[in-house]
Short mmCIF file of C-alpha atoms in Angstrom, two decimals:
data_model
loop_
_atom_site.label_atom_id
_atom_site.label_comp_id
_atom_site.label_asym_id
_atom_site.label_seq_id
_atom_site.Cartn_x
_atom_site.Cartn_y
_atom_site.Cartn_z
CA MET A 1 0.00 0.00 0.00
CA MET A 2 2.27 2.77 -1.20
CA THR A 3 -0.33 5.30 -2.10
CA GLY A 4 1.98 8.15 -1.16
CA THR A 5 4.57 7.49 -3.86
CA MET A 6 2.45 6.70 -6.85
CA GLU A 7 3.91 9.12 -9.35
CA HIS A 8 5.51 6.65 -11.69
CA THR A 9 5.15 3.33 -9.96
CA ALA A 10 2.14 1.09 -10.37
CA ARG A 11 -0.41 1.99 -7.75
CA THR A 12 -2.66 -0.61 -6.26
CA PRO A 13 -6.29 0.32 -6.86
CA GLN A 14 -8.11 1.29 -3.69
CA HIS A 15 -11.68 1.11 -4.99
CA HIS A 16 -12.72 -2.29 -6.32
CA PRO A 17 -15.86 -3.54 -8.02
CA ASP A 18 -18.17 -5.37 -5.61
CA SER A 19 -17.89 -9.14 -5.51
CA GLU A 20 -21.19 -9.68 -7.36
CA PHE A 21 -19.61 -8.10 -10.46
CA LEU A 22 -16.54 -10.33 -10.16
CA MET A 23 -18.73 -13.39 -9.71
CA ASP A 24 -20.88 -12.53 -12.74
CA TYR A 25 -17.69 -11.95 -14.76
CA ALA A 26 -16.11 -15.25 -13.63
CA GLY A 27 -19.33 -17.20 -14.17
CA GLY A 28 -20.02 -15.56 -17.52
CA ALA A 29 -23.34 -13.85 -16.76
CA LEU A 30 -22.01 -10.31 -16.98
CA ARG A 31 -23.08 -8.54 -20.16
CA GLU A 32 -20.37 -7.33 -22.48
CA PRO A 33 -20.40 -3.60 -21.61
CA LEU A 34 -19.81 -4.30 -17.91
CA ALA A 35 -17.46 -7.19 -18.69
CA VAL A 36 -15.24 -4.77 -20.64
CA LEU A 37 -15.06 -2.51 -17.61
CA ILE A 38 -14.32 -5.37 -15.20
CA ALA A 39 -11.66 -6.89 -17.48
CA THR A 40 -10.03 -3.48 -17.80
CA HIS A 41 -10.01 -3.09 -14.01
CA LEU A 42 -8.38 -6.53 -13.79
CA SER A 43 -5.49 -5.32 -15.91
CA PHE A 44 -4.79 -2.81 -13.11
CA CYS A 45 -5.60 -4.99 -10.12
CA GLY A 46 -3.85 -8.18 -9.00
CA ARG A 47 -6.15 -8.58 -6.03
CA CYS A 48 -9.27 -8.81 -8.20
CA ARG A 49 -7.43 -11.06 -10.70
CA ALA A 50 -6.80 -13.46 -7.84
CA GLU A 51 -10.42 -13.26 -6.75
CA VAL A 52 -11.66 -13.95 -10.30
CA ALA A 53 -9.31 -16.96 -10.52
CA ARG A 54 -10.83 -18.29 -7.28
CA LEU A 55 -14.36 -17.67 -8.54
CA GLU A 56 -13.50 -19.50 -11.78
CA ALA A 57 -12.22 -22.41 -9.69
CA LEU A 58 -15.59 -22.33 -7.93
CA GLY A 59 -17.18 -22.61 -11.39
CA GLY A 60 -14.96 -25.60 -12.19
CA SER A 61 -15.99 -27.32 -8.98
CA LEU A 62 -19.66 -26.61 -9.54
CA MET A 63 -19.43 -27.96 -13.08
CA GLU A 64 -17.85 -31.17 -11.73
CA GLY A 65 -20.92 -31.54 -9.55
CA LEU A 66 -23.47 -31.23 -12.38
CA PRO A 67 -25.59 -34.29 -13.15
CA ARG A 68 -24.19 -36.26 -16.09
CA GLU A 69 -26.35 -36.02 -19.21
CA ARG A 70 -26.09 -38.97 -21.56
CA MET A 71 -24.33 -38.14 -24.81
CA SER A 72 -25.80 -39.65 -27.95
CA ALA A 73 -24.22 -42.84 -29.24
CA GLY A 74 -21.33 -42.17 -31.53
CA SER A 75 -20.66 -38.61 -30.43
CA LEU A 76 -17.12 -39.39 -29.36
CA GLY A 77 -16.53 -41.27 -32.61
CA ARG A 78 -17.72 -38.26 -34.60
CA LEU A 79 -15.42 -35.99 -32.66
CA LEU A 80 -12.44 -38.31 -33.15
CA ARG A 81 -13.10 -38.27 -36.89
CA ARG A 82 -13.14 -34.49 -36.75
CA LEU A 83 -9.71 -34.62 -35.14
CA ASP A 84 -8.49 -36.52 -38.20
CA ARG A 85 -9.26 -33.46 -40.25
CA GLU A 86 -7.37 -31.20 -37.87
CA GLY A 87 -4.14 -30.14 -39.47
CA GLU A 88 -0.96 -30.65 -37.50
CA GLU A 89 0.19 -27.18 -38.47
CA GLU A 90 0.48 -24.54 -35.82
CA ARG A 91 -2.47 -22.23 -35.66
CA PRO A 92 -1.30 -18.67 -36.15
CA MET A 93 -1.76 -16.60 -33.01
CA VAL A 94 -4.25 -13.80 -33.48
CA MET A 95 -2.25 -10.64 -33.75
CA ASP A 96 -3.03 -8.09 -31.18
CA ARG A 97 -4.43 -5.02 -32.89
CA GLY A 98 -4.60 -1.65 -31.38
CA ASP A 99 -2.81 0.83 -29.24
CA PRO A 100 -0.35 -0.67 -26.75
CA ALA A 101 -0.80 2.37 -24.50
CA VAL A 102 -4.39 1.31 -23.89
CA PRO A 103 -5.30 -1.56 -21.52
CA TYR A 104 -5.61 -4.78 -23.50
CA PRO A 105 -9.35 -5.44 -23.00
CA LEU A 106 -10.22 -2.01 -24.45
CA ARG A 107 -8.05 -2.24 -27.55
CA PRO A 108 -10.46 -3.97 -29.94
CA TYR A 109 -13.14 -1.40 -29.12
CA LEU A 110 -10.84 1.55 -29.71
CA ALA A 111 -9.48 -0.06 -32.89
CA ARG A 112 -13.05 -0.01 -34.21
CA LEU A 113 -13.11 3.76 -33.86
CA GLY A 114 -10.43 3.93 -36.50
CA SER A 115 -8.20 5.87 -34.16
CA ALA A 116 -4.57 6.40 -34.99
CA ARG A 117 -2.39 3.66 -33.52
CA GLY A 118 -0.18 4.52 -30.64
CA GLY A 119 -1.65 7.95 -30.16
CA GLY A 120 -3.04 7.27 -26.71
CA TRP A 121 -6.23 8.89 -25.49
CA ALA A 122 -5.67 12.31 -27.03
CA ASN A 123 -6.07 11.16 -30.64
CA LEU A 124 -9.46 9.56 -30.20
CA PRO A 125 -12.50 11.10 -31.92
CA TRP A 126 -13.87 12.86 -28.83
CA LYS A 127 -17.28 14.47 -29.10
CA LYS A 128 -17.70 17.61 -27.10
CA ARG A 129 -20.67 17.35 -24.73
CA LEU A 130 -20.01 20.27 -22.49
CA LYS A 131 -17.31 22.89 -22.40
CA ASP A 132 -15.00 20.71 -20.35
CA VAL A 133 -16.34 17.24 -21.06
CA GLY A 134 -15.79 15.04 -24.10
CA GLU A 135 -17.19 11.60 -24.68
CA ILE A 136 -17.08 8.65 -27.06
CA THR A 137 -19.69 5.92 -27.25
CA LEU A 138 -17.97 2.54 -27.33
CA LEU A 139 -20.65 -0.14 -27.59
CA ASP A 140 -23.95 1.04 -28.98
CA SER A 141 -25.76 -2.22 -29.66
CA PHE A 142 -26.70 -3.08 -26.09
CA PRO A 143 -30.18 -1.76 -25.27
CA GLY A 144 -30.32 -0.53 -21.69
CA PHE A 145 -26.58 0.00 -21.45
CA GLN A 146 -24.56 3.09 -22.13
CA THR A 147 -20.84 2.54 -22.57
CA ARG A 148 -18.77 5.65 -22.89
CA LEU A 149 -15.26 6.98 -22.59
CA MET A 150 -15.33 10.33 -20.82
CA ARG A 151 -12.68 13.01 -20.82
CA ILE A 152 -13.02 15.67 -18.17
CA ALA A 153 -10.64 18.63 -18.23
CA GLY A 154 -8.47 18.92 -15.10
CA GLY A 155 -10.23 20.87 -12.36
CA SER A 156 -13.63 20.72 -14.07
CA ALA A 157 -16.82 19.30 -12.68
CA VAL A 158 -19.36 17.06 -14.34
CA PRO A 159 -22.82 18.48 -13.59
CA ALA A 160 -24.52 16.74 -10.68
CA HIS A 161 -26.58 13.82 -11.88
CA THR A 162 -28.45 10.78 -10.68
CA HIS A 163 -28.74 7.46 -12.44
CA GLY A 164 -31.63 5.53 -13.85
CA GLY A 165 -30.16 2.23 -12.76
CA MET A 166 -26.53 2.02 -11.84
CA GLU A 167 -23.25 3.29 -13.16
CA LEU A 168 -19.72 1.96 -12.87
CA THR A 169 -16.90 4.35 -13.64
CA LEU A 170 -13.31 3.17 -14.09
CA VAL A 171 -10.51 5.74 -14.11
CA LEU A 172 -8.02 5.16 -16.94
CA GLU A 173 -5.87 8.24 -16.56
CA GLY A 174 -5.80 11.23 -14.24
CA GLY A 175 -8.29 11.15 -11.40
CA PHE A 176 -11.49 12.57 -9.98
CA SER A 177 -13.09 13.06 -6.62
CA ASP A 178 -16.67 13.16 -5.45
CA SER A 179 -18.48 12.87 -2.14
CA THR A 180 -17.47 9.19 -1.90
CA GLY A 181 -13.73 9.69 -2.26
CA GLN A 182 -10.84 10.13 -4.67
CA TYR A 183 -10.49 7.85 -7.67
CA LEU A 184 -7.22 7.24 -9.52
CA PRO A 185 -6.25 4.95 -12.42
CA GLY A 186 -7.64 1.46 -11.90
CA ASP A 187 -10.22 2.57 -9.33
CA VAL A 188 -13.90 1.78 -9.88
CA ALA A 189 -16.68 4.03 -8.60
CA TYR A 190 -20.19 2.68 -8.14
CA ALA A 191 -23.27 4.90 -8.21
CA ASP A 192 -26.98 4.16 -8.33
CA ASP A 193 -30.39 5.75 -7.86
CA ALA A 194 -29.58 6.49 -4.27
CA LEU A 195 -26.61 8.69 -5.10
CA SER A 196 -26.49 12.09 -6.66
CA HIS A 197 -22.87 12.92 -7.25
CA GLN A 198 -20.74 15.60 -8.78
CA PRO A 199 -17.36 14.29 -9.84
CA VAL A 200 -14.58 16.87 -10.16
CA ALA A 201 -11.48 16.02 -12.17
CA ASP A 202 -8.21 16.43 -10.28
CA GLU A 203 -6.28 19.58 -11.15
CA GLY A 204 -3.59 19.61 -13.75
CA HIS A 205 -4.49 16.62 -15.90
CA ASP A 206 -7.42 15.50 -17.99
CA CYS A 207 -9.31 12.65 -16.39
CA ILE A 208 -10.10 9.79 -18.76
CA CYS A 209 -12.76 7.32 -17.57
CA LEU A 210 -14.76 4.41 -18.86
CA ALA A 211 -18.36 4.77 -17.66
CA VAL A 212 -20.98 2.07 -18.06
CA THR A 213 -24.59 2.60 -17.04
CA ASP A 214 -27.03 -0.26 -16.81
CA ALA A 215 -30.70 0.61 -16.77
CA PRO A 216 -32.17 -2.59 -18.17
CA LEU A 217 -35.24 -2.30 -20.33
CA LYS A 218 -37.81 -4.77 -19.08
CA LEU A 219 -38.22 -6.39 -22.49
CA THR A 220 -34.59 -6.82 -23.40
CA GLY A 221 -34.05 -10.33 -22.10
CA PRO A 222 -37.12 -12.15 -23.45
CA ILE A 223 -36.99 -10.46 -26.85
CA ALA A 224 -33.30 -11.19 -27.24
CA ARG A 225 -34.15 -14.81 -26.46
CA LEU A 226 -37.04 -14.90 -28.91
CA PHE A 227 -34.72 -14.07 -31.76
CA ASN A 228 -31.99 -16.43 -30.71
CA PRO A 229 -32.20 -19.71 -32.59
CA PHE A 230 -30.29 -21.67 -29.93
CA ILE A 231 -32.75 -20.98 -27.16
CA ARG A 232 -35.38 -23.62 -26.53
CA SER A 233 -38.83 -22.11 -26.41
CA MET B 1 -15.56 -44.61 -15.76
CA LEU B 2 -13.06 -46.33 -17.99
CA ALA B 3 -15.60 -48.66 -19.51
CA GLY B 4 -18.29 -47.76 -21.96
CA VAL B 5 -18.33 -45.08 -24.56
CA ALA B 6 -14.69 -44.10 -24.47
CA VAL B 7 -13.21 -47.57 -24.62
CA GLU B 8 -15.71 -48.61 -27.26
CA ALA B 9 -14.81 -45.71 -29.50
CA LEU B 10 -11.18 -46.56 -29.15
CA HIS B 11 -11.24 -49.83 -31.00
CA ASN B 12 -8.81 -48.34 -33.50
CA VAL B 13 -6.35 -47.26 -30.90
CA ASN B 14 -3.65 -49.78 -30.28
CA GLN B 15 -2.28 -48.50 -27.04
CA THR B 16 -3.98 -49.68 -23.91
CA ARG B 17 -2.06 -47.77 -21.33
CA TYR B 18 -5.29 -46.72 -19.67
CA SER B 19 -6.94 -50.11 -19.86
CA PRO B 20 -8.88 -50.92 -16.71
CA ARG B 21 -7.02 -54.20 -16.61
CA ALA B 22 -3.67 -52.56 -16.28
CA MET B 23 -2.48 -52.44 -12.71
CA GLN B 24 -1.66 -48.77 -12.85
CA PRO B 25 -3.00 -45.94 -10.79
CA GLN B 26 -5.77 -44.11 -12.58
CA PRO B 27 -4.27 -41.18 -14.51
CA SER B 28 -5.26 -37.79 -13.19
CA LEU B 29 -7.09 -35.28 -15.40
CA THR B 30 -3.88 -33.26 -15.47
CA ASP B 31 -1.93 -36.29 -16.75
CA LEU B 32 -4.53 -36.78 -19.47
CA ILE B 33 -4.31 -33.18 -20.64
CA SER B 34 -0.54 -33.27 -20.78
CA ASP B 35 -0.66 -36.53 -22.78
CA VAL B 36 -2.96 -34.78 -25.25
CA ALA B 37 -0.65 -31.77 -25.35
CA ASN B 38 2.62 -33.67 -25.65
CA ARG B 39 1.66 -36.72 -27.69
CA ARG B 40 -1.66 -35.86 -29.32
CA ASP B 41 -2.84 -38.90 -27.38
CA ARG B 42 -6.34 -39.88 -28.47
CA GLU B 43 -6.85 -42.41 -25.76
CA ALA B 44 -6.21 -39.76 -23.13
CA PHE B 45 -8.51 -37.41 -25.04
CA ALA B 46 -11.28 -40.01 -25.12
CA LEU B 47 -11.04 -40.39 -21.35
CA LEU B 48 -11.29 -36.64 -20.92
CA PHE B 49 -14.33 -36.70 -23.18
CA ASP B 50 -15.86 -39.48 -21.09
CA HIS B 51 -15.39 -37.44 -17.96
CA PHE B 52 -16.37 -33.99 -19.17
CA ALA B 53 -18.83 -34.38 -22.05
CA PRO B 54 -21.83 -35.45 -19.92
CA ARG B 55 -21.22 -32.60 -17.48
CA LEU B 56 -20.75 -30.09 -20.28
CA LYS B 57 -23.97 -31.27 -21.87
CA SER B 58 -25.70 -30.68 -18.57
CA TYR B 59 -24.14 -27.21 -18.44
CA PHE B 60 -25.49 -26.26 -21.87
CA PHE B 61 -28.85 -27.86 -21.16
CA LYS B 62 -29.32 -25.57 -18.18
CA LEU B 63 -28.97 -22.62 -20.53
CA GLY B 64 -32.08 -23.76 -22.35
CA VAL B 65 -30.65 -25.04 -25.62
CA SER B 66 -31.93 -28.10 -27.48
CA ASP B 67 -30.42 -31.55 -27.06
CA GLN B 68 -28.76 -31.30 -30.46
CA ALA B 69 -27.36 -27.83 -29.82
CA ALA B 70 -26.05 -28.94 -26.42
CA GLU B 71 -24.21 -31.85 -28.06
CA ASP B 72 -22.80 -29.57 -30.74
CA PHE B 73 -21.49 -27.16 -28.11
CA VAL B 74 -19.94 -30.03 -26.17
CA GLN B 75 -18.15 -31.11 -29.34
CA GLU B 76 -16.84 -27.62 -29.90
CA VAL B 77 -15.65 -27.26 -26.31
CA MET B 78 -13.83 -30.60 -26.49
CA LEU B 79 -12.35 -29.64 -29.86
CA THR B 80 -10.96 -26.52 -28.20
CA VAL B 81 -9.53 -28.71 -25.44
CA TRP B 82 -7.78 -30.76 -28.13
CA ARG B 83 -6.46 -27.72 -29.95
CA LYS B 84 -5.36 -25.74 -26.94
CA ALA B 85 -4.17 -28.51 -24.65
CA GLU B 86 -0.61 -27.22 -24.78
CA LEU B 87 -1.77 -23.85 -23.48
CA PHE B 88 -3.15 -25.47 -20.33
CA ASP B 89 -0.95 -24.51 -17.40
CA SER B 90 -1.47 -26.68 -14.35
CA ALA B 91 0.25 -24.04 -12.24
CA GLN B 92 -2.52 -21.57 -13.07
CA ALA B 93 -5.72 -23.60 -12.83
CA GLY B 94 -7.15 -27.07 -12.42
CA VAL B 95 -8.37 -28.99 -15.46
CA SER B 96 -12.04 -28.62 -14.49
CA THR B 97 -11.60 -24.90 -14.04
CA TRP B 98 -9.88 -24.53 -17.39
CA ILE B 99 -12.61 -26.47 -19.20
CA PHE B 100 -15.28 -24.54 -17.32
CA THR B 101 -13.84 -21.29 -18.69
CA ILE B 102 -13.81 -22.71 -22.24
CA ALA B 103 -17.48 -23.72 -21.89
CA ARG B 104 -18.34 -20.34 -20.39
CA ASN B 105 -16.70 -18.52 -23.30
CA LYS B 106 -18.49 -20.78 -25.77
CA ARG B 107 -21.80 -19.88 -24.15
CA ILE B 108 -21.04 -16.16 -24.36
CA ASP B 109 -19.89 -16.40 -27.96
CA ALA B 110 -22.41 -18.85 -29.41
CA ILE B 111 -25.51 -18.42 -27.27
CA ARG B 112 -25.36 -14.82 -26.22
CA ARG B 113 -23.42 -13.73 -29.32
CA GLU B 114 -21.16 -11.40 -27.41
CA ARG B 115 -17.46 -10.87 -27.24
CA ARG B 116 -15.70 -11.98 -24.06
CA PRO B 117 -13.32 -9.25 -22.93
CA GLU B 118 -10.35 -10.76 -21.13
CA ILE B 119 -6.98 -9.65 -19.92
CA ASP B 120 -3.83 -10.85 -21.62
CA PRO B 121 -1.67 -12.25 -18.82
CA GLU B 122 1.39 -11.73 -21.00
CA ASP B 123 0.63 -8.04 -21.49
CA PRO B 124 3.69 -6.17 -20.20
CA ALA B 125 1.41 -3.27 -19.29
CA ILE B 126 -0.50 -5.38 -16.79
CA LYS B 127 -0.27 -3.91 -13.33
CA GLY B 128 -0.31 -5.18 -9.78
CA ASP B 129 1.52 -8.19 -8.47
CA GLU B 130 -1.03 -10.00 -6.38
CA ASP B 131 -1.81 -12.64 -8.91
CA PRO B 132 -3.23 -15.80 -7.39
CA ALA B 133 -0.83 -18.05 -5.60
CA PRO B 134 -0.96 -20.95 -8.09
CA ASP B 135 -1.21 -23.54 -5.32
CA ASP B 136 -4.32 -21.84 -4.01
CA VAL B 137 -6.09 -21.91 -7.33
CA VAL B 138 -5.19 -25.48 -8.22
CA HIS B 139 -6.01 -26.57 -4.73
CA ALA B 140 -9.37 -24.85 -4.99
CA SER B 141 -10.28 -26.67 -8.16
CA GLN B 142 -9.20 -30.00 -6.73
CA MET B 143 -11.22 -29.71 -3.59
CA GLY B 144 -14.41 -30.04 -5.56
CA ASP B 145 -16.39 -32.04 -3.04
CA ARG B 146 -15.60 -29.64 -0.27
CA VAL B 147 -16.58 -26.66 -2.38
CA ARG B 148 -19.83 -28.29 -3.45
CA SER B 149 -20.78 -29.24 0.07
CA ALA B 150 -19.93 -25.69 1.12
CA VAL B 151 -22.35 -24.43 -1.51
CA ALA B 152 -24.91 -26.97 -0.29
CA GLU B 153 -24.56 -25.53 3.21
CA LEU B 154 -25.32 -22.01 2.04
CA PRO B 155 -28.75 -20.70 2.94
CA ALA B 156 -31.05 -21.67 0.06
CA ALA B 157 -31.55 -18.08 -1.11
CA GLN B 158 -27.79 -17.54 -1.41
CA ALA B 159 -27.07 -20.87 -3.14
CA GLU B 160 -29.84 -20.11 -5.63
CA LEU B 161 -28.18 -16.83 -6.62
CA VAL B 162 -24.80 -18.53 -7.15
CA ARG B 163 -26.47 -21.19 -9.28
CA MET B 164 -28.35 -18.63 -11.39
CA SER B 165 -25.22 -16.58 -11.98
CA TYR B 166 -23.04 -19.55 -13.02
CA PHE B 167 -25.55 -21.73 -14.83
CA GLU B 168 -28.47 -19.65 -16.02
CA ASP B 169 -26.61 -16.77 -17.56
CA LYS B 170 -28.30 -14.32 -15.21
CA SER B 171 -26.31 -11.45 -13.80
CA HIS B 172 -27.23 -10.15 -10.37
CA THR B 173 -29.14 -7.21 -11.87
CA VAL B 174 -31.22 -9.56 -14.04
CA ILE B 175 -31.83 -11.84 -11.06
CA ALA B 176 -33.09 -8.89 -9.00
CA GLU B 177 -35.54 -8.01 -11.77
CA GLU B 178 -36.73 -11.56 -12.26
CA LEU B 179 -37.20 -12.34 -8.61
CA GLY B 180 -38.67 -8.92 -7.93
CA LEU B 181 -36.08 -8.31 -5.22
CA PRO B 182 -34.43 -4.98 -4.49
CA LEU B 183 -30.99 -4.90 -6.13
CA GLY B 184 -29.42 -4.22 -2.75
CA THR B 185 -30.87 -7.44 -1.35
CA VAL B 186 -29.42 -9.50 -4.21
CA LYS B 187 -26.06 -7.77 -3.88
CA SER B 188 -25.81 -8.39 -0.18
CA ARG B 189 -26.86 -12.04 -0.51
CA ILE B 190 -24.16 -12.66 -3.10
CA ARG B 191 -21.58 -10.93 -0.93
CA LEU B 192 -22.64 -13.07 2.02
CA ALA B 193 -22.41 -16.21 -0.12
CA VAL B 194 -18.89 -15.38 -1.29
CA GLN B 195 -17.80 -14.53 2.26
CA ARG B 196 -19.33 -17.67 3.60
CA LEU B 197 -17.70 -19.87 0.98
CA ARG B 198 -14.42 -18.34 2.03
CA GLY B 199 -15.22 -19.02 5.64
CA LEU B 200 -16.19 -22.62 4.95
CA VAL B 201 -13.32 -23.68 2.75
CA GLY B 202 -10.68 -21.15 3.59
CA GLU B 203 -9.08 -18.42 1.54
CA THR B 204 -8.93 -20.66 -1.51
CA ILE B 205 -12.74 -20.44 -1.74
#
């Protein structure tokens, strides 16, 4: 815990996502917008990486305990024949696209924006929302979710707001403070209906955040299922 | 476990190192994976299939897919096991845990049609040094019975939430909506469950 000397050394995040988010991420139930935020936090936070590994081990144990469903006759034989068609050649590793200055889980999403490689946050196509606030929508095909990068000029405030649903905010660069504390890179802030907050970016440096709000539309789940051919009706 | 489907399907395989008649200790799942990785050993692979396929089918069934789709997903998961066996690192996770994560990612990709954002453990930019003590994680996955009985000892409402999150593709916010419970109630029950599992089986969960 060396929070005093964080200038250029890796700082351990002090604000973590609650364990229900880590469990949903480990178990696979977390929807993609929130999973992006959690995975990005994990690239800052060894403690939560360890917790996710333990929760995945819980998943492995629970799977071992599932009742055994009979496989159809010949399924192993079919699979073994498929292996015959597998080439012995090495599969090429998927090349990592995107900006190495950006945490790994975010790279494919930023690459989609067509941003210049290696330019860091500054070169992204920011849209001005307020005088001191820029934003970029990252995933727009998830009804009920809003997934945005926010850039708040150093020393500026985001107008006070409440949330229809809940909001997770992960600091990527710089920092901000609100009534619940100070948040620095890797920290996750949680806010919901009960909280009206006014984040203020720390002086001297733009604050870059990933903010995901989740205000599920009641119909999202069932309709998504209706159109999904794999779901049994 | 050695009899039946696997052995039957192996009539073409000459080796019988895993024959039930051999007076050898039963190979561990980890041994089987490393035989697949190092020797492309089909007999070992068939035994892994025998062990995991029925459980994987159960896993996909719980997500509401048809019998045929469940079998197809099992095939794809086991094909991934075959292809990626050399990437399995027994210092990082148990075999069941590794295969669970492959099945989970298959469900996200094929059933929910979403991308699975993950960290790259080799990323030099990765920060923090409290990665799991490998022994803890492997130990956790090997103490399956203890973990399952710990889950069985959870209050019913807590165990139900764990089950829904892992096996029904329902995040805690969706669960709150479906059960008509305040989000805060669901959150605190899950936190209690995780704490309690820690208390019951130690820091390794």
